[in-house]
Amino acid sequence: MSTSRVFVGRLAGRGVFDPAGDRIGKVRDVLVVFRASSAPRVVGLIVEIPGKRRVFVPIGRVTSIGSGQVITTGLINVRRFEQRGGETRMIAELIGRDVRLAPSSPSGTPQAARIEDAAIERTRTGEWLVSEVFVRLPRPAAPFSRGDARIVKWSELQLPNTTEGTSSAELLIQTLIDLKPTDLAEALLELPEARMIEVIGELADDRVADALEEMSEQDQLALLAQLPAGRTADVLDRMEADDAADLISALPAAQGAELLDLMEPEEAEDVRRLLVYDADTAGGLMSPAPIVLAAESSVAEGLAMIRRAEISPAMASAVYVTHPPYETPTGEYIGLAHFQRMLRFPPHERMASLIDAEIEPVTVHASAAEVSRRLASYNLVSLPVVDDQNRLVGAVTVDDVLDHLLPDDWRHADDEPEAPMSGRSAEARR
């Protein structure tokens, strides 16, 4: 096994391979346990395998470790990782913490510092320990200065209680940047509550909104309970209106009204319109912001609207044609033009020539079951929704219906068979 010192910050995201050189996954974190009189002991790696599943690989199954890659025996348990009491994730929980450096003399004063990285190293007995820590001292008064940095031995640190001081989640956030919303939500929920709140405090509002949309209602409410009302409103502004409406409807009426008042007026208005409808109707499921154009608009204009980055694939499947105004609720609904059909016509063709007359809209009062049947009958991914005056008020997509029909815990359901633990037993983690 390699005996070189490895800094965890450089190890994050590195590939994990079996003896034949086949890639198993990539490192997401290093798991350690603290000991009273010595440096923390590394018990294993948290590895992300295909399917975005995070699993635990005991350090005993690691044959070589370096800053470039990790080689294992190839035997892993594919059961989803669950953190146990007494275990600490170095990237998620240790790096970024405020500490104090032991004084050089008995009469000296401990010096404040922040952990920016940490090195692990294998001892002669075969254990991997946290040997050294890269720390940065407080920023001096001079402008543009980041403060002195140094590498110190673990024994020179004084760790405060987890409830004391502050901590930075900068390195952890770097490991979350490339995650899709579903995976980001799962990664956040895996963190201890205090650390999750710290991370969310440093994440951009749109990323928090993306993650919230992929959480169960119970997890959403638990997270929002930890955020100030102003931050919650900022996040709700960046959520899809239908998701924001579902979340606000689950809150006490007074709290929901307060958040609506704090939101941007335009975003809050969309949410208020959705809150009028029952959750299991087309009005409650729909998004109030479909792509709407005039009959005289060209195919080129329609394609330009579809190309906008904020438009979801399901919503980009069709363009809806109405009389003015073209903001929901629009003028009288005329029809829809499928994206695929638009590709078959020249750019200058009028949208009125592409309307599919066979697809009728659903009313805001249509049940979720009726919407599901219509989507399935016509092999569609979205349907127009109109009010009693035949005005377009939104569009309901297949993902909206699936979210409604699937059980509440579908995001966390784990139907994949678990491979038996090979080699060392599960107690190797201890």
mmCIF file of N, CA and C in Angstrom, residues 34 50 55 63-64 122 159 211 255 293 336:
data_model
loop_
_atom_site.group_PDB
_atom_site.id
_atom_site.type_symbol
_atom_site.label_atom_id
_atom_site.label_comp_id
_atom_site.label_asym_id
_atom_site.label_seq_id
_atom_site.Cartn_x
_atom_site.Cartn_y
_atom_site.Cartn_z
ATOM 1 N N PHE A 34 -12.873 9.897 15.647
ATOM 2 C CA PHE A 34 -11.999 10.611 16.568
ATOM 3 C C PHE A 34 -11.642 9.712 17.742
ATOM 4 N N PRO A 50 -21.643 4.289 -10.261
ATOM 5 C CA PRO A 50 -22.642 4.596 -11.288
ATOM 6 C C PRO A 50 -24.067 4.526 -10.733
ATOM 7 N N VAL A 55 -21.565 4.811 -1.665
ATOM 8 C CA VAL A 55 -21.361 3.600 -0.885
ATOM 9 C C VAL A 55 -20.116 3.766 -0.025
ATOM 10 N N THR A 63 -6.001 -0.771 -1.663
ATOM 11 C CA THR A 63 -4.639 -1.286 -1.797
ATOM 12 C C THR A 63 -3.629 -0.211 -2.140
ATOM 13 N N SER A 64 -4.089 0.886 -2.703
ATOM 14 C CA SER A 64 -3.195 1.988 -3.044
ATOM 15 C C SER A 64 -4.005 3.265 -3.054
ATOM 16 N N ARG A 122 -0.469 6.598 6.126
ATOM 17 C CA ARG A 122 -0.480 5.248 6.664
ATOM 18 C C ARG A 122 0.686 5.056 7.624
ATOM 19 N N LEU A 159 -9.661 21.454 18.998
ATOM 20 C CA LEU A 159 -10.958 21.529 18.328
ATOM 21 C C LEU A 159 -12.014 22.036 19.297
ATOM 22 N N ALA A 211 -32.498 21.941 -5.399
ATOM 23 C CA ALA A 211 -32.465 20.819 -4.465
ATOM 24 C C ALA A 211 -33.804 20.649 -3.752
ATOM 25 N N GLN A 255 -47.728 31.669 8.005
ATOM 26 C CA GLN A 255 -46.358 31.618 7.501
ATOM 27 C C GLN A 255 -46.338 31.693 5.983
ATOM 28 N N LEU A 293 -47.208 32.008 -27.979
ATOM 29 C CA LEU A 293 -46.937 32.876 -29.124
ATOM 30 C C LEU A 293 -48.234 33.210 -29.844
ATOM 31 N N LEU A 336 -52.010 24.164 -30.113
ATOM 32 C CA LEU A 336 -50.593 23.967 -29.821
ATOM 33 C C LEU A 336 -49.862 23.433 -31.043
#
